[in-house]
Short mmCIF file of C-alpha atoms in Angstrom, two decimals:
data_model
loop_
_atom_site.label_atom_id
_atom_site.label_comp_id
_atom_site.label_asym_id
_atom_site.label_seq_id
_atom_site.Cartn_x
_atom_site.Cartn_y
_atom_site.Cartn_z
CA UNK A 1 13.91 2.12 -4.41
CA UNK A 2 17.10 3.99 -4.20
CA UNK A 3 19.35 0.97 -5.55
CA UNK A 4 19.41 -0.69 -8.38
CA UNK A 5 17.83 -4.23 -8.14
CA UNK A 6 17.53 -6.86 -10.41
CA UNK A 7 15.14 -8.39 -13.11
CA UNK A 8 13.75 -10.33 -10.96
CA UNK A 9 13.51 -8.52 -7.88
CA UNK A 10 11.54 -6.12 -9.75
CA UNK A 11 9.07 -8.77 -10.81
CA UNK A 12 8.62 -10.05 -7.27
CA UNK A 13 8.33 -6.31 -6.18
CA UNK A 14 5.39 -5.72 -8.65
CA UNK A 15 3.59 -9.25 -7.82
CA UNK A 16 4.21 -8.02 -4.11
CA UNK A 17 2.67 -4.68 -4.82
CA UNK A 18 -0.03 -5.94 -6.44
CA UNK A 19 -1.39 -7.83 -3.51
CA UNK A 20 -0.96 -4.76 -1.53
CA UNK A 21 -3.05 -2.96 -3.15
CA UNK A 22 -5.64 -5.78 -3.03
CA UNK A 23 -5.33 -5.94 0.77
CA UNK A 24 -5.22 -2.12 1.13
CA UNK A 25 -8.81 -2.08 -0.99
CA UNK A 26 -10.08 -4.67 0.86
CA UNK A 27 -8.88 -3.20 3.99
CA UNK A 28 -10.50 -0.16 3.62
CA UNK A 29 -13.74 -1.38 2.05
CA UNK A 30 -14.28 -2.24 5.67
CA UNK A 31 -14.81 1.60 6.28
CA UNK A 32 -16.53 2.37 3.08
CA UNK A 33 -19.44 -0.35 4.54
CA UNK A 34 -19.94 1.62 7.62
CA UNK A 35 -23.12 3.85 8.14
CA UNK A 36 -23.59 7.46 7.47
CA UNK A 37 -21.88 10.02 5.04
CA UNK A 38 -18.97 9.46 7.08
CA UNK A 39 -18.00 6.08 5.78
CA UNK A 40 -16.59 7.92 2.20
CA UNK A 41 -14.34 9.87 4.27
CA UNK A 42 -13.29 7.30 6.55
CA UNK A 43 -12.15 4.91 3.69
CA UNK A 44 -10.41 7.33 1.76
CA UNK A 45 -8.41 8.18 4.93
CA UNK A 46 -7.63 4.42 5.26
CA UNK A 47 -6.64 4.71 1.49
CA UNK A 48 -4.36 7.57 1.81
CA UNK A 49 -2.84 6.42 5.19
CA UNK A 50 -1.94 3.10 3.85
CA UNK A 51 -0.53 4.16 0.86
CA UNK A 52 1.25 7.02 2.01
CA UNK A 53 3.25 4.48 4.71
CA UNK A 54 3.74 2.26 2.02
CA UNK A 55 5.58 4.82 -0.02
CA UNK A 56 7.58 5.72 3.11
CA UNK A 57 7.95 1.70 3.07
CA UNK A 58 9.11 1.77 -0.63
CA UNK A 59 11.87 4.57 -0.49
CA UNK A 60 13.78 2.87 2.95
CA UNK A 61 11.97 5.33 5.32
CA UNK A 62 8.92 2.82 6.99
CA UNK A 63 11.60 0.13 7.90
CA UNK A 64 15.13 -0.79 7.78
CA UNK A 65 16.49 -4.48 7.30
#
């Protein structure tokens, strides 16, 4: 985050990214129960998709309000 925020917006932001990551796993879990050797690759490309908009999220670049 580029400015400074306060006690507790920090808190909320770490409860908030908490359940992200718990959706994000569970989100791509989905993947990692397909068939074939193909279901490894398929969740980690959900995992690194999803996090890498989140981070774009998380420094102002995924959206604007």
């Amino acid at each position: 985050l580029k400015e400074a925020v306060s006690k507790e917006q920090r808190e909320q932001l770490r409860k908030a990214q908490r359940a992200w990551v718990a959706y994000r796993d569970a989100n791509c879990l989905f993947y990692r129960l397909g068939e074939g050797s193909i279901a490894q690759v398929d969740a980690a490309t959900c995992i690194l998709n999803m996090t890498e908009s989140r981070a774009k999220e998380l420094e102002g670049e995924g959206h604007r309000n």
